[in-house]
Amino acid sequence: MTTMKIESFDTLMGPMRDAVISLLLHLADDEFIIGHRNSEWTGHGPILEADIAVSSMAQDEMGHALAYYQMLHELGERDPDTIAFGRKPREYRCASLVCLPKGDWAFTIMRQFLYDAAESIRLTAFTRSTLTPLAQLATKIHGEEKYHLMHGRSWVIRLGDATPDSHARMQKALHELYPHALGLFEPTEYDEELAQAGISPREDDLRAEWESAVAPVLAAAKLSIPDHLQPIYGGRVGRHPPALKELLDNLQLVYNIDPSAKW
Amino acid sequence: MTDTQWPIFEVFHQQARGEPHVHVGSIHAPDAEMALLMAKEQYARRQACVNLWVVPASAITATSYSDDDIFERGTDKSYRESWGYKTPKMTSHEATEPRSHGGG
């Protein structure tokens, strides 16, 4: 692995530039869509305090998405609003995990935990990225992510081991979500190149780290990790569950009325 | 009356190291660790914060407002008002008083 630093986006050329654009788009779209999904709880949380926390974290994720979209804009892509709102479903690069409807509270909490465990591992790795702007952003948002993980972990451990009903719901959610969560680590054609350049670790390495991070928490929650489930891939190449189109129809409704409107 | 809510925790917020923890409100939570998590979003997202305390409301023993006459001063006790001393932090009431004898 080279240790040469890439101080700014301007010095990125050719395939490496494409690789970084691809990576940033995955990151941004994951954050944008999970942020929207979790914001669907605003005003509907099971208890006021939980509502405020999940809504606030949804705002954090939206903020991270904006930061990545701004980086894409610096790399010559369209402005953040147009990238966020002006694409067709197949042009999004988010994993299926973030597309799924919000489900019940157990489902939302389980997804939040599995997702933020992955994001936390990714961001920790990014703090050492040779791509300086990415390392700087990761350092800046790492604290928020640390909180998200504490939140998810605390809830998972409590709900997993509270009542027979809560345990059953959490186990069901885990079973349904786990293969989608593995899909967060869908390798792309740029995987090796990004790893060689020290920009981002290989998806398989991140996945292994994630599996060893979530296992003890799920065990503490008395939940069993489903065996032999194949990862659900497709998100990174624009193949999404139908839930994404429904989400985008809703999310883009106002934007599509007049994309050039000034706010 | 049956309260089906979680227990109440009182929340204390510290703006900077060395500053006092100030009571900012209360929240419902199933236990202390969850109380800290929820207090963070409820009371620390709009202002600087370095530390939070949560205390079960049930742990607080308070005087009764019906006994508030115990705080009244029957005679002039202004000699007790120690304006010349340096205190860690003035209460808002003290801060509005004139400080004619500043220093040590």
Coordinates of N, CA and C in Angstrom, one line a residue, chain A residues 113-114 116-122 149 153 157 178 185 205-220 225:
Chain A
F113 N -28.6 0.2 14.3 CA -27.4 -0.4 14.9 C -26.4 -1.0 13.9
L114 N -27.0 -1.8 13.0 CA -26.2 -2.5 12.0 C -25.5 -1.5 11.1
D116 N -25.0 1.8 11.6 CA -24.0 2.7 12.2 C -22.7 2.0 12.7
A117 N -22.9 0.7 13.0 CA -21.7 -0.1 13.3 C -20.8 -0.1 12.0
A118 N -21.4 -0.3 10.9 CA -20.6 -0.3 9.6 C -20.0 1.1 9.3
E119 N -20.8 2.2 9.5 CA -20.4 3.5 9.3 C -19.2 3.9 10.2
S120 N -19.3 3.5 11.4 CA -18.3 3.8 12.4 C -17.0 3.2 12.0
I121 N -17.0 1.9 11.6 CA -15.8 1.2 11.1 C -15.2 1.9 9.9
R122 N -16.1 2.2 9.0 CA -15.6 2.9 7.8 C -15.0 4.3 8.1
L149 N -23.7 5.0 17.5 CA -23.4 3.6 17.8 C -23.8 3.3 19.2
R153 N -26.5 0.5 20.1 CA -26.1 -0.7 20.9 C -26.9 -0.7 22.2
I157 N -29.4 -4.0 23.0 CA -29.1 -4.9 24.2 C -30.4 -4.9 25.1
Y178 N -30.0 -8.8 8.3 CA -28.6 -9.2 8.3 C -28.1 -9.3 6.8
F185 N -21.4 -4.0 2.2 CA -20.0 -4.2 1.8 C -19.8 -4.9 0.4
D205 N -12.6 -6.6 3.9 CA -11.9 -6.4 5.2 C -12.8 -5.6 6.1
L206 N -13.5 -4.6 5.6 CA -14.5 -3.9 6.4 C -15.6 -4.8 6.9
R207 N -16.0 -5.7 6.0 CA -17.1 -6.6 6.4 C -16.6 -7.5 7.6
A208 N -15.4 -8.0 7.5 CA -14.9 -8.9 8.6 C -14.8 -8.1 9.9
E209 N -14.4 -6.9 9.8 CA -14.3 -6.0 11.0 C -15.7 -5.8 11.6
W210 N -16.6 -5.5 10.7 CA -18.0 -5.3 11.1 C -18.6 -6.5 11.8
E211 N -18.4 -7.7 11.2 CA -18.9 -8.9 11.8 C -18.4 -9.1 13.2
S212 N -17.1 -8.8 13.4 CA -16.6 -9.1 14.8 C -17.0 -7.9 15.7
A213 N -17.4 -6.8 15.2 CA -17.9 -5.7 16.1 C -19.4 -5.9 16.5
V214 N -20.2 -6.4 15.6 CA -21.6 -6.5 15.9 C -21.9 -7.8 16.7
A215 N -21.1 -8.9 16.5 CA -21.4 -10.2 17.2 C -21.5 -10.1 18.7
P216 N -20.5 -9.5 19.4 CA -20.7 -9.4 20.9 C -21.9 -8.7 21.4
V217 N -22.3 -7.6 20.6 CA -23.5 -6.8 21.0 C -24.7 -7.7 20.9
L218 N -24.8 -8.4 19.7 CA -26.0 -9.2 19.5 C -26.0 -10.4 20.5
A219 N -24.9 -10.9 20.9 CA -24.8 -11.9 21.9 C -25.3 -11.4 23.2
A220 N -24.8 -10.2 23.6 CA -25.3 -9.6 24.8 C -26.8 -9.4 24.8
I225 N -27.3 -14.7 15.5 CA -27.0 -14.3 14.2 C -27.3 -15.4 13.2

